[in-house]
PDB file of C-alpha atoms in Angstrom:
ATOM      1  CA  MET A   1     -76.956  43.145 -85.435  1.00  0.00           C
ATOM      2  CA  LEU A   2     -77.486  44.298 -81.725  1.00  0.00           C
ATOM      3  CA  THR A   3     -74.547  46.607 -80.552  1.00  0.00           C
ATOM      4  CA  ASP A   4     -73.400  46.078 -76.993  1.00  0.00           C
ATOM      5  CA  GLN A   5     -74.440  48.569 -75.779  1.00  0.00           C
ATOM      6  CA  GLU A   6     -78.482  48.112 -77.891  1.00  0.00           C
ATOM      7  CA  PHE A   7     -78.052  44.593 -76.550  1.00  0.00           C
ATOM      8  CA  PHE A   8     -77.351  45.661 -72.726  1.00  0.00           C
ATOM      9  CA  ILE A   9     -80.331  48.527 -72.940  1.00  0.00           C
ATOM     10  CA  GLN A  10     -83.036  46.258 -74.586  1.00  0.00           C
ATOM     11  CA  SER A  11     -82.341  43.190 -72.394  1.00  0.00           C
ATOM     12  CA  LEU A  12     -82.669  45.422 -69.313  1.00  0.00           C
ATOM     13  CA  ARG A  13     -85.794  47.639 -70.573  1.00  0.00           C
ATOM     14  CA  ASP A  14     -87.412  43.660 -71.186  1.00  0.00           C
ATOM     15  CA  HIS A  15     -86.561  42.343 -67.380  1.00  0.00           C
ATOM     16  CA  LEU A  16     -87.657  45.203 -65.984  1.00  0.00           C
ATOM     17  CA  TYR A  17     -90.825  45.610 -67.394  1.00  0.00           C
ATOM     18  CA  TYR A  18     -91.870  41.791 -67.974  1.00  0.00           C
ATOM     19  CA  LEU A  19     -90.337  40.271 -64.576  1.00  0.00           C
ATOM     20  CA  ARG A  20     -92.461  42.705 -62.554  1.00  0.00           C
ATOM     21  CA  SER A  21     -95.294  42.404 -64.583  1.00  0.00           C
ATOM     22  CA  ILE A  22     -95.219  38.496 -64.230  1.00  0.00           C
ATOM     23  CA  ARG A  23     -94.929  38.690 -60.555  1.00  0.00           C
ATOM     24  CA  GLN A  24     -98.210  41.191 -60.532  1.00  0.00           C
ATOM     25  CA  PHE A  25     -99.895  38.566 -62.638  1.00  0.00           C
ATOM     26  CA  CYS A  26     -98.924  35.741 -59.800  1.00  0.00           C
ATOM     27  CA  ILE A  27    -100.552  37.726 -57.121  1.00  0.00           C
ATOM     28  CA  THR A  28    -103.867  37.941 -58.975  1.00  0.00           C
ATOM     29  CA  ILE A  29    -103.709  34.471 -60.017  1.00  0.00           C
ATOM     30  CA  GLU A  30    -102.870  33.361 -56.519  1.00  0.00           C
ATOM     31  CA  LEU A  31    -106.022  35.308 -55.084  1.00  0.00           C
ATOM     32  CA  SER A  32    -108.233  34.140 -57.790  1.00  0.00           C
ATOM     33  CA  PHE A  33    -107.864  30.294 -56.673  1.00  0.00           C
ATOM     34  CA  TYR A  34    -109.579  28.625 -53.465  1.00  0.00           C
ATOM     35  CA  LYS A  35    -107.439  27.250 -50.507  1.00  0.00           C
ATOM     36  CA  ASN A  36    -108.271  23.911 -51.649  1.00  0.00           C
ATOM     37  CA  ASN A  37    -106.054  24.758 -55.284  1.00  0.00           C
ATOM     38  CA  ASN A  38    -102.941  25.122 -53.106  1.00  0.00           C
ATOM     39  CA  GLN A  39    -100.791  23.513 -55.847  1.00  0.00           C
ATOM     40  CA  TYR A  40    -101.599  26.666 -58.064  1.00  0.00           C
ATOM     41  CA  ILE A  41    -101.557  29.048 -55.429  1.00  0.00           C
ATOM     42  CA  ASN A  42     -98.019  27.590 -54.448  1.00  0.00           C
ATOM     43  CA  ILE A  43     -96.954  27.459 -57.875  1.00  0.00           C
ATOM     44  CA  ALA A  44     -97.729  30.953 -58.358  1.00  0.00           C
ATOM     45  CA  GLN A  45     -95.974  32.178 -55.226  1.00  0.00           C
ATOM     46  CA  ASP A  46     -92.773  30.474 -56.459  1.00  0.00           C
ATOM     47  CA  PHE A  47     -92.849  32.149 -59.956  1.00  0.00           C
ATOM     48  CA  ALA A  48     -93.275  35.556 -57.859  1.00  0.00           C
ATOM     49  CA  ASN A  49     -90.331  34.722 -56.016  1.00  0.00           C
ATOM     50  CA  LYS A  50     -88.300  33.969 -58.981  1.00  0.00           C
ATOM     51  CA  CYS A  51     -89.809  37.182 -60.628  1.00  0.00           C
ATOM     52  CA  ASP A  52     -88.469  39.042 -58.016  1.00  0.00           C
ATOM     53  CA  GLU A  53     -85.156  37.565 -57.847  1.00  0.00           C
ATOM     54  CA  LEU A  54     -84.479  38.024 -61.474  1.00  0.00           C
ATOM     55  CA  GLY A  55     -85.744  42.048 -61.412  1.00  0.00           C
ATOM     56  CA  LYS A  56     -83.690  42.791 -58.128  1.00  0.00           C
ATOM     57  CA  GLU A  57     -80.414  41.282 -60.525  1.00  0.00           C
ATOM     58  CA  ALA A  58     -81.525  43.258 -63.382  1.00  0.00           C
ATOM     59  CA  ILE A  59     -82.097  46.776 -61.398  1.00  0.00           C
ATOM     60  CA  SER A  60     -78.455  45.809 -60.081  1.00  0.00           C
ATOM     61  CA  TYR A  61     -76.574  46.027 -63.775  1.00  0.00           C
ATOM     62  CA  THR A  62     -78.659  49.312 -63.998  1.00  0.00           C
ATOM     63  CA  GLY A  63     -76.987  50.872 -61.049  1.00  0.00           C
ATOM     64  CA  GLY A  64     -80.004  52.994 -60.490  1.00  0.00           C
ATOM     65  CA  ARG A  65     -80.255  54.956 -63.780  1.00  0.00           C
ATOM     66  CA  VAL A  66     -82.581  54.703 -66.490  1.00  0.00           C
ATOM     67  CA  SER A  67     -83.627  56.385 -69.645  1.00  0.00           C
ATOM     68  CA  LYS A  68     -85.350  59.710 -69.287  1.00  0.00           C
ATOM     69  CA  GLU A  69     -88.028  58.474 -71.760  1.00  0.00           C
ATOM     70  CA  ALA A  70     -88.396  55.378 -69.640  1.00  0.00           C
ATOM     71  CA  LEU A  71     -89.397  57.327 -66.842  1.00  0.00           C
ATOM     72  CA  ASP A  72     -91.387  59.869 -68.244  1.00  0.00           C
ATOM     73  CA  ASN A  73     -93.384  57.268 -69.750  1.00  0.00           C
ATOM     74  CA  GLN A  74     -93.709  55.704 -66.474  1.00  0.00           C
ATOM     75  CA  ILE A  75     -93.044  52.210 -68.280  1.00  0.00           C
ATOM     76  CA  TYR A  76     -91.786  49.925 -65.103  1.00  0.00           C
ATOM     77  CA  VAL A  77     -93.787  51.749 -62.226  1.00  0.00           C
ATOM     78  CA  THR A  78     -96.613  54.530 -62.040  1.00  0.00           C
ATOM     79  CA  GLU A  79     -97.437  56.415 -59.411  1.00  0.00           C
ATOM     80  CA  PHE A  80    -100.320  53.742 -58.280  1.00  0.00           C
ATOM     81  CA  SER A  81     -98.206  50.779 -57.956  1.00  0.00           C
ATOM     82  CA  LEU A  82     -97.178  51.023 -54.673  1.00  0.00           C
ATOM     83  CA  PRO A  83    -100.892  52.238 -53.179  1.00  0.00           C
ATOM     84  CA  CYS A  84    -102.113  49.383 -55.525  1.00  0.00           C
ATOM     85  CA  GLU A  85     -99.837  46.743 -53.716  1.00  0.00           C
ATOM     86  CA  LEU A  86    -100.753  48.274 -50.094  1.00  0.00           C
ATOM     87  CA  LYS A  87    -104.235  48.348 -51.162  1.00  0.00           C
ATOM     88  CA  THR A  88    -103.866  44.745 -52.203  1.00  0.00           C
ATOM     89  CA  GLU A  89    -102.385  43.461 -48.842  1.00  0.00           C
ATOM     90  CA  LYS A  90    -105.036  45.266 -47.033  1.00  0.00           C
ATOM     91  CA  LEU A  91    -107.920  43.883 -48.771  1.00  0.00           C
ATOM     92  CA  PHE A  92    -107.029  40.023 -49.245  1.00  0.00           C
ATOM     93  CA  GLY A  93    -104.840  40.117 -45.522  1.00  0.00           C
ATOM     94  CA  ILE A  94    -101.601  38.702 -47.634  1.00  0.00           C
ATOM     95  CA  ASP A  95     -97.793  40.192 -47.765  1.00  0.00           C
ATOM     96  CA  ILE A  96     -96.612  41.678 -50.500  1.00  0.00           C
ATOM     97  CA  ASP A  97     -92.611  42.540 -50.639  1.00  0.00           C
ATOM     98  CA  THR A  98     -92.937  45.668 -52.224  1.00  0.00           C
ATOM     99  CA  ALA A  99     -88.611  45.814 -52.558  1.00  0.00           C
ATOM    100  CA  PHE A 100     -88.516  45.796 -56.070  1.00  0.00           C
ATOM    101  CA  THR A 101     -91.595  48.128 -57.293  1.00  0.00           C
ATOM    102  CA  GLU A 102     -89.382  50.589 -54.514  1.00  0.00           C
ATOM    103  CA  LYS A 103     -86.136  50.420 -56.171  1.00  0.00           C
ATOM    104  CA  GLU A 104     -87.823  50.907 -59.753  1.00  0.00           C
ATOM    105  CA  LEU A 105     -89.388  53.863 -58.082  1.00  0.00           C
ATOM    106  CA  GLN A 106     -85.947  55.162 -57.213  1.00  0.00           C
ATOM    107  CA  PHE A 107     -84.829  55.217 -60.798  1.00  0.00           C
ATOM    108  CA  GLN A 108     -82.707  58.111 -61.631  1.00  0.00           C
ATOM    109  CA  ILE A 109     -82.133  59.641 -65.057  1.00  0.00           C
ATOM    110  CA  GLY A 110     -78.712  58.262 -66.510  1.00  0.00           C
ATOM    111  CA  THR A 111     -77.062  54.932 -68.271  1.00  0.00           C
ATOM    112  CA  SER A 112     -74.777  52.652 -67.040  1.00  0.00           C
ATOM    113  CA  GLU A 113     -71.374  52.811 -67.922  1.00  0.00           C
ATOM    114  CA  ILE A 114     -70.188  49.574 -67.304  1.00  0.00           C
ATOM    115  CA  ILE A 115     -70.748  48.017 -70.383  1.00  0.00           C
ATOM    116  CA  ASN A 116     -67.684  45.416 -70.190  1.00  0.00           C
ATOM    117  CA  GLU A 117     -67.396  41.599 -71.149  1.00  0.00           C
ATOM    118  CA  GLU A 118     -68.211  40.472 -68.095  1.00  0.00           C
ATOM    119  CA  THR A 119     -71.153  42.421 -67.734  1.00  0.00           C
ATOM    120  CA  MET A 120     -72.323  41.474 -71.118  1.00  0.00           C
ATOM    121  CA  ASN A 121     -71.773  37.628 -70.283  1.00  0.00           C
ATOM    122  CA  ASN A 122     -73.904  38.282 -66.539  1.00  0.00           C
ATOM    123  CA  ILE A 123     -76.729  39.759 -69.412  1.00  0.00           C
ATOM    124  CA  GLN A 124     -76.806  37.254 -71.289  1.00  0.00           C
ATOM    125  CA  LYS A 125     -76.932  34.343 -68.311  1.00  0.00           C
ATOM    126  CA  LEU A 126     -79.989  36.918 -67.143  1.00  0.00           C
ATOM    127  CA  ASN A 127     -81.222  36.220 -70.405  1.00  0.00           C
ATOM    128  CA  GLU A 128     -81.290  32.715 -70.597  1.00  0.00           C
ATOM    129  CA  LYS A 129     -82.551  32.291 -66.784  1.00  0.00           C
ATOM    130  CA  ALA A 130     -85.143  34.605 -67.482  1.00  0.00           C
ATOM    131  CA  LEU A 131     -86.352  33.001 -71.061  1.00  0.00           C
ATOM    132  CA  VAL A 132     -86.261  29.551 -69.376  1.00  0.00           C
ATOM    133  CA  LEU A 133     -89.015  31.125 -66.593  1.00  0.00           C
ATOM    134  CA  ALA A 134     -91.116  32.631 -68.912  1.00  0.00           C
ATOM    135  CA  ARG A 135     -91.303  29.690 -71.146  1.00  0.00           C
ATOM    136  CA  ASN A 136     -92.684  27.706 -67.819  1.00  0.00           C
ATOM    137  CA  PHE A 137     -94.797  30.072 -66.809  1.00  0.00           C
ATOM    138  CA  LYS A 138     -96.448  30.229 -70.147  1.00  0.00           C
ATOM    139  CA  MET A 139     -97.276  26.613 -69.654  1.00  0.00           C
ATOM    140  CA  PHE A 140     -98.436  27.118 -66.204  1.00  0.00           C
ATOM    141  CA  CYS A 141    -100.931  29.720 -67.876  1.00  0.00           C
ATOM    142  CA  ASN A 142    -101.727  27.206 -70.366  1.00  0.00           C
ATOM    143  CA  GLU A 143    -102.575  24.327 -68.209  1.00  0.00           C
ATOM    144  CA  ILE A 144    -104.672  26.890 -66.362  1.00  0.00           C
ATOM    145  CA  ARG A 145    -106.550  27.915 -69.220  1.00  0.00           C
ATOM    146  CA  GLU A 146    -107.458  24.277 -70.360  1.00  0.00           C
ATOM    147  CA  LYS A 147    -108.516  23.174 -67.012  1.00  0.00           C
ATOM    148  CA  LEU A 148    -110.936  25.896 -66.941  1.00  0.00           C
ATOM    149  CA  ASP A 149    -112.314  25.249 -70.587  1.00  0.00           C
ATOM    150  CA  ASN A 150    -112.786  22.195 -69.645  1.00  0.00           C
ATOM    151  CA  ASN A 151    -114.385  23.016 -66.416  1.00  0.00           C
ATOM    152  CA  LEU A 152    -111.761  20.756 -64.349  1.00  0.00           C
ATOM    153  CA  LEU A 153    -110.883  23.696 -62.270  1.00  0.00           C
ATOM    154  CA  PHE A 154    -112.581  26.965 -60.971  1.00  0.00           C
ATOM    155  CA  SER A 155    -110.666  30.312 -60.549  1.00  0.00           C
ATOM    156  CA  PHE A 156    -112.325  33.697 -59.885  1.00  0.00           C
ATOM    157  CA  SER A 157    -110.329  35.074 -62.752  1.00  0.00           C
ATOM    158  CA  TYR A 158    -111.938  34.160 -66.537  1.00  0.00           C
ATOM    159  CA  SER A 159    -110.002  31.494 -69.147  1.00  0.00           C
ATOM    160  CA  ASP A 160    -109.537  34.505 -71.127  1.00  0.00           C
ATOM    161  CA  PHE A 161    -107.463  36.066 -68.718  1.00  0.00           C
ATOM    162  CA  PHE A 162    -104.882  33.182 -68.939  1.00  0.00           C
ATOM    163  CA  SER A 163    -105.122  33.517 -72.624  1.00  0.00           C
ATOM    164  CA  TYR A 164    -104.021  37.455 -72.373  1.00  0.00           C
ATOM    165  CA  LEU A 165    -100.948  36.200 -69.649  1.00  0.00           C
ATOM    166  CA  PHE A 166    -100.055  33.476 -71.947  1.00  0.00           C
ATOM    167  CA  ASP A 167    -100.028  36.135 -75.082  1.00  0.00           C
ATOM    168  CA  GLU A 168     -98.100  38.605 -72.685  1.00  0.00           C
ATOM    169  CA  VAL A 169     -95.510  36.253 -71.834  1.00  0.00           C
ATOM    170  CA  ASP A 170     -95.072  34.967 -75.572  1.00  0.00           C
ATOM    171  CA  THR A 171     -94.066  38.437 -76.693  1.00  0.00           C
ATOM    172  CA  TYR A 172     -91.218  38.517 -73.428  1.00  0.00           C
ATOM    173  CA  ILE A 173     -90.265  35.420 -75.080  1.00  0.00           C
ATOM    174  CA  GLN A 174     -89.883  36.338 -78.316  1.00  0.00           C
ATOM    175  CA  ASP A 175     -88.276  39.933 -78.149  1.00  0.00           C
ATOM    176  CA  LEU A 176     -85.689  37.811 -75.485  1.00  0.00           C
ATOM    177  CA  GLU A 177     -85.122  35.020 -78.407  1.00  0.00           C
ATOM    178  CA  ARG A 178     -84.679  38.510 -80.890  1.00  0.00           C
ATOM    179  CA  ILE A 179     -82.210  40.403 -78.109  1.00  0.00           C
ATOM    180  CA  ILE A 180     -80.230  36.879 -77.491  1.00  0.00           C
ATOM    181  CA  ALA A 181     -79.863  36.623 -81.223  1.00  0.00           C
ATOM    182  CA  MET A 182     -78.810  40.442 -81.560  1.00  0.00           C
ATOM    183  CA  GLU A 183     -81.068  40.641 -84.241  1.00  0.00           C
ATOM    184  CA  GLY A 184     -82.167  44.331 -84.335  1.00  0.00           C
ATOM    185  CA  TYR A 185     -86.184  45.377 -85.138  1.00  0.00           C
ATOM    186  CA  SER A 186     -87.246  44.771 -88.684  1.00  0.00           C
ATOM    187  CA  PRO A 187     -90.147  46.388 -90.469  1.00  0.00           C
ATOM    188  CA  ILE A 188     -91.893  43.057 -90.531  1.00  0.00           C
ATOM    189  CA  TYR A 189     -91.053  42.048 -86.732  1.00  0.00           C
ATOM    190  CA  ALA A 190     -92.228  45.329 -85.918  1.00  0.00           C
ATOM    191  CA  VAL A 191     -95.614  45.253 -87.205  1.00  0.00           C
ATOM    192  CA  GLY A 192     -96.198  41.657 -86.152  1.00  0.00           C
ATOM    193  CA  TYR A 193     -95.393  43.340 -82.390  1.00  0.00           C
ATOM    194  CA  GLU A 194     -97.542  46.147 -83.218  1.00  0.00           C
ATOM    195  CA  TYR A 195    -100.629  43.561 -83.874  1.00  0.00           C
ATOM    196  CA  LYS A 196     -99.648  41.504 -80.673  1.00  0.00           C
ATOM    197  CA  PHE A 197    -100.271  44.708 -79.009  1.00  0.00           C
ATOM    198  CA  ALA A 198    -103.783  45.822 -80.378  1.00  0.00           C
ATOM    199  CA  THR A 199    -105.210  42.709 -79.510  1.00  0.00           C
ATOM    200  CA  THR A 200    -103.525  42.251 -76.163  1.00  0.00           C
ATOM    201  CA  LEU A 201    -104.855  46.034 -75.407  1.00  0.00           C
ATOM    202  CA  GLN A 202    -108.326  44.751 -76.549  1.00  0.00           C
ATOM    203  CA  LYS A 203    -108.349  42.609 -73.943  1.00  0.00           C
ATOM    204  CA  THR A 204    -107.089  44.569 -71.363  1.00  0.00           C
ATOM    205  CA  ALA A 205    -110.456  46.621 -72.279  1.00  0.00           C
ATOM    206  CA  ARG A 206    -112.905  43.822 -71.950  1.00  0.00           C
ATOM    207  CA  PHE A 207    -111.481  42.696 -68.638  1.00  0.00           C
ATOM    208  CA  ILE A 208    -112.322  46.694 -67.405  1.00  0.00           C
ATOM    209  CA  ARG A 209    -115.654  46.189 -68.717  1.00  0.00           C
ATOM    210  CA  ASP A 210    -116.633  43.209 -66.861  1.00  0.00           C
ATOM    211  CA  TRP A 211    -114.454  43.743 -63.631  1.00  0.00           C
ATOM    212  CA  VAL A 212    -115.897  47.097 -62.717  1.00  0.00           C
ATOM    213  CA  ASP A 213    -119.223  46.849 -60.467  1.00  0.00           C
ATOM    214  CA  VAL A 214    -121.867  47.408 -62.970  1.00  0.00           C
ATOM    215  CA  SER A 215    -123.505  50.652 -61.400  1.00  0.00           C
ATOM    216  CA  HIS A 216    -120.332  52.671 -62.918  1.00  0.00           C
ATOM    217  CA  THR A 217    -122.445  52.715 -66.305  1.00  0.00           C
ATOM    218  CA  ASP A 218    -119.338  55.839 -67.152  1.00  0.00           C
ATOM    219  CA  VAL A 219    -116.468  53.214 -66.928  1.00  0.00           C
ATOM    220  CA  PHE A 220    -118.274  50.068 -68.586  1.00  0.00           C
ATOM    221  CA  ASP A 221    -119.473  52.224 -71.461  1.00  0.00           C
ATOM    222  CA  LEU A 222    -115.792  53.802 -71.837  1.00  0.00           C
ATOM    223  CA  ALA A 223    -114.470  50.569 -71.764  1.00  0.00           C
ATOM    224  CA  ASN A 224    -116.620  48.914 -74.273  1.00  0.00           C
ATOM    225  CA  TYR A 225    -115.913  51.809 -76.219  1.00  0.00           C
ATOM    226  CA  TYR A 226    -112.125  50.754 -75.982  1.00  0.00           C
ATOM    227  CA  VAL A 227    -112.848  47.116 -77.124  1.00  0.00           C
ATOM    228  CA  ASN A 228    -114.441  48.315 -80.254  1.00  0.00           C
ATOM    229  CA  SER A 229    -111.373  50.956 -80.914  1.00  0.00           C
ATOM    230  CA  PHE A 230    -108.485  48.662 -81.039  1.00  0.00           C
ATOM    231  CA  GLY A 231    -111.070  45.964 -82.723  1.00  0.00           C
ATOM    232  CA  GLU A 232    -110.916  48.727 -85.742  1.00  0.00           C
ATOM    233  CA  ILE A 233    -107.422  49.055 -85.247  1.00  0.00           C
ATOM    234  CA  ILE A 234    -106.654  44.911 -85.426  1.00  0.00           C
ATOM    235  CA  ASP A 235    -108.708  45.256 -88.506  1.00  0.00           C
ATOM    236  CA  LEU A 236    -106.325  47.703 -90.095  1.00  0.00           C
ATOM    237  CA  TYR A 237    -103.253  45.694 -89.015  1.00  0.00           C
ATOM    238  CA  LEU A 238    -105.151  42.654 -90.791  1.00  0.00           C
ATOM    239  CA  LYS A 239    -106.021  44.215 -93.949  1.00  0.00           C
ATOM    240  CA  ALA A 240    -102.729  46.581 -94.358  1.00  0.00           C
ATOM    241  CA  SER A 241    -100.071  45.726 -96.831  1.00  0.00           C
ATOM    242  CA  ILE A 242     -96.397  46.338 -94.978  1.00  0.00           C
ATOM    243  CA  SER A 243     -95.300  49.587 -96.271  1.00  0.00           C
ATOM    244  CA  PRO A 244     -93.260  52.639 -94.485  1.00  0.00           C
ATOM    245  CA  GLU A 245     -96.219  54.568 -95.000  1.00  0.00           C
ATOM    246  CA  ILE A 246     -98.725  52.332 -93.603  1.00  0.00           C
ATOM    247  CA  GLN A 247     -96.844  51.329 -90.881  1.00  0.00           C
ATOM    248  CA  GLU A 248     -96.126  54.855 -89.574  1.00  0.00           C
ATOM    249  CA  GLU A 249    -100.212  55.466 -90.231  1.00  0.00           C
ATOM    250  CA  LEU A 250    -101.135  52.328 -88.198  1.00  0.00           C
ATOM    251  CA  ALA A 251     -98.496  53.042 -85.565  1.00  0.00           C
ATOM    252  CA  SER A 252     -99.788  56.952 -85.363  1.00  0.00           C
ATOM    253  CA  ASN A 253    -103.547  56.028 -84.683  1.00  0.00           C
ATOM    254  CA  THR A 254    -102.576  53.049 -82.445  1.00  0.00           C
ATOM    255  CA  ILE A 255    -100.324  55.784 -80.290  1.00  0.00           C
ATOM    256  CA  ASN A 256    -103.332  58.260 -80.557  1.00  0.00           C
ATOM    257  CA  LEU A 257    -105.770  55.689 -79.379  1.00  0.00           C
ATOM    258  CA  LEU A 258    -103.286  54.754 -76.325  1.00  0.00           C
ATOM    259  CA  VAL A 259    -103.065  58.352 -75.115  1.00  0.00           C
ATOM    260  CA  ASP A 260    -106.852  58.350 -74.698  1.00  0.00           C
ATOM    261  CA  TYR A 261    -106.981  55.133 -72.849  1.00  0.00           C
ATOM    262  CA  GLN A 262    -103.838  56.304 -70.762  1.00  0.00           C
ATOM    263  CA  ASP A 263    -106.352  58.771 -69.622  1.00  0.00           C
ATOM    264  CA  PHE A 264    -109.254  56.879 -68.872  1.00  0.00           C
ATOM    265  CA  LEU A 265    -106.862  54.149 -66.864  1.00  0.00           C
ATOM    266  CA  LYS A 266    -105.879  57.007 -64.785  1.00  0.00           C
ATOM    267  CA  ASP A 267    -108.740  58.354 -63.899  1.00  0.00           C
ATOM    268  CA  ILE A 268    -110.483  55.006 -62.450  1.00  0.00           C
ATOM    269  CA  LEU A 269    -107.086  54.244 -60.680  1.00  0.00           C
ATOM    270  CA  THR A 270    -107.272  57.351 -59.073  1.00  0.00           C
ATOM    271  CA  ARG A 271    -111.037  56.604 -58.025  1.00  0.00           C
ATOM    272  CA  LEU A 272    -109.959  52.953 -57.024  1.00  0.00           C
ATOM    273  CA  ILE A 273    -107.105  54.308 -54.797  1.00  0.00           C
ATOM    274  CA  SER A 274    -109.446  56.720 -53.112  1.00  0.00           C
ATOM    275  CA  GLY A 275    -112.481  54.058 -52.762  1.00  0.00           C
ATOM    276  CA  LYS A 276    -114.501  55.346 -55.153  1.00  0.00           C
ATOM    277  CA  LEU A 277    -114.464  52.749 -57.627  1.00  0.00           C
ATOM    278  CA  TYR A 278    -114.933  48.696 -57.079  1.00  0.00           C
ATOM    279  CA  PHE A 279    -113.425  46.221 -59.182  1.00  0.00           C
ATOM    280  CA  ILE A 280    -113.938  42.455 -58.638  1.00  0.00           C
ATOM    281  CA  THR A 281    -110.107  42.004 -59.041  1.00  0.00           C
ATOM    282  CA  PRO A 282    -106.918  42.742 -57.000  1.00  0.00           C
ATOM    283  CA  PRO A 283    -106.357  46.367 -57.740  1.00  0.00           C
ATOM    284  CA  VAL A 284    -102.194  45.371 -58.796  1.00  0.00           C
ATOM    285  CA  SER A 285    -104.365  43.994 -61.596  1.00  0.00           C
ATOM    286  CA  ILE A 286    -105.633  47.189 -62.720  1.00  0.00           C
ATOM    287  CA  ASP A 287    -102.378  49.110 -61.987  1.00  0.00           C
ATOM    288  CA  ASN A 288    -100.634  45.917 -64.469  1.00  0.00           C
ATOM    289  CA  ILE A 289    -102.590  46.929 -67.247  1.00  0.00           C
ATOM    290  CA  TYR A 290    -101.834  50.782 -67.289  1.00  0.00           C
ATOM    291  CA  THR A 291     -98.037  50.050 -66.898  1.00  0.00           C
ATOM    292  CA  SER A 292     -98.233  47.675 -70.243  1.00  0.00           C
ATOM    293  CA  VAL A 293    -100.235  50.514 -71.898  1.00  0.00           C
ATOM    294  CA  ASN A 294     -97.211  52.905 -70.666  1.00  0.00           C
ATOM    295  CA  PHE A 295     -94.900  50.213 -72.030  1.00  0.00           C
ATOM    296  CA  TYR A 296     -96.590  49.320 -75.311  1.00  0.00           C
ATOM    297  CA  LYS A 297     -96.870  53.141 -76.333  1.00  0.00           C
ATOM    298  CA  PHE A 298     -93.318  53.675 -75.451  1.00  0.00           C
ATOM    299  CA  VAL A 299     -92.590  50.363 -77.147  1.00  0.00           C
ATOM    300  CA  LEU A 300     -94.067  51.668 -80.703  1.00  0.00           C
ATOM    301  CA  SER A 301     -92.288  54.782 -80.294  1.00  0.00           C
ATOM    302  CA  ILE A 302     -88.509  53.329 -79.571  1.00  0.00           C
ATOM    303  CA  SER A 303     -88.819  50.405 -82.038  1.00  0.00           C
ATOM    304  CA  LYS A 304     -89.520  52.697 -84.603  1.00  0.00           C
ATOM    305  CA  LYS A 305     -86.672  54.607 -83.939  1.00  0.00           C
ATOM    306  CA  GLU A 306     -84.571  51.616 -83.705  1.00  0.00           C
ATOM    307  CA  ALA A 307     -85.461  50.014 -86.993  1.00  0.00           C
ATOM    308  CA  GLU A 308     -84.560  53.003 -88.627  1.00  0.00           C
TER     309      GLU A 308
END
């Protein structure tokens, strides 16, 4: 059973990460369609606006303060987030509202002291609104994926990219449902969460490999290495019996791999921003992946503590 403080912290933590991520996904979706698919472009823009609205509401409850661990791990925004948004604007000739990102970049260390009945009710309403948005976005991604698979729609993004978005948002939905029910982390829930992270991360490595200009063989080869390495972690999760010792070992192996993967992504983002690396996807897509790795690594460590 969650305490009021845990409910407050975990709710806002999910919203501050996932709502901004979905907004960035929407930018990638918008830019992946030709103008003859204005219907999907407009829907993506509408989702992005709703994410901005709910995300800014979530920020208002923080009082501009989040935990030191959240800031240290850059789980909401990174040093590349704003440069990637500005570079995407320049490359594609679009306007991106950077206020969400700029507000998260201004976070200070601390916790909000205003956790009263009114605040709890407001957070509950925010959770319910976000849950509706996430479920609708999941259906939107599934519709696009099914049409791409049946050659009824064209996008510059792969069908598997929309499967990735589907899985990412599904994780948000499942965690929101847990929080709304005031349920804490259980060992079984934590293992399932970690397995989903591993499968999602393998997809991100595959995207990096497939998006990079093939002349950059160093990036291609390293991305392929991470595809295989995350695959090995997935196999371990599938074969492992659930016990505290096995769970701790799996989480430790995953975190060690994530540390290396973070360094890899940081390097390619540095090169991307400086114009030394080319990808066939908007720069915000790469930063989104880097932020997700930071978030997953943080959640792996924090869920272990919160389940104890």
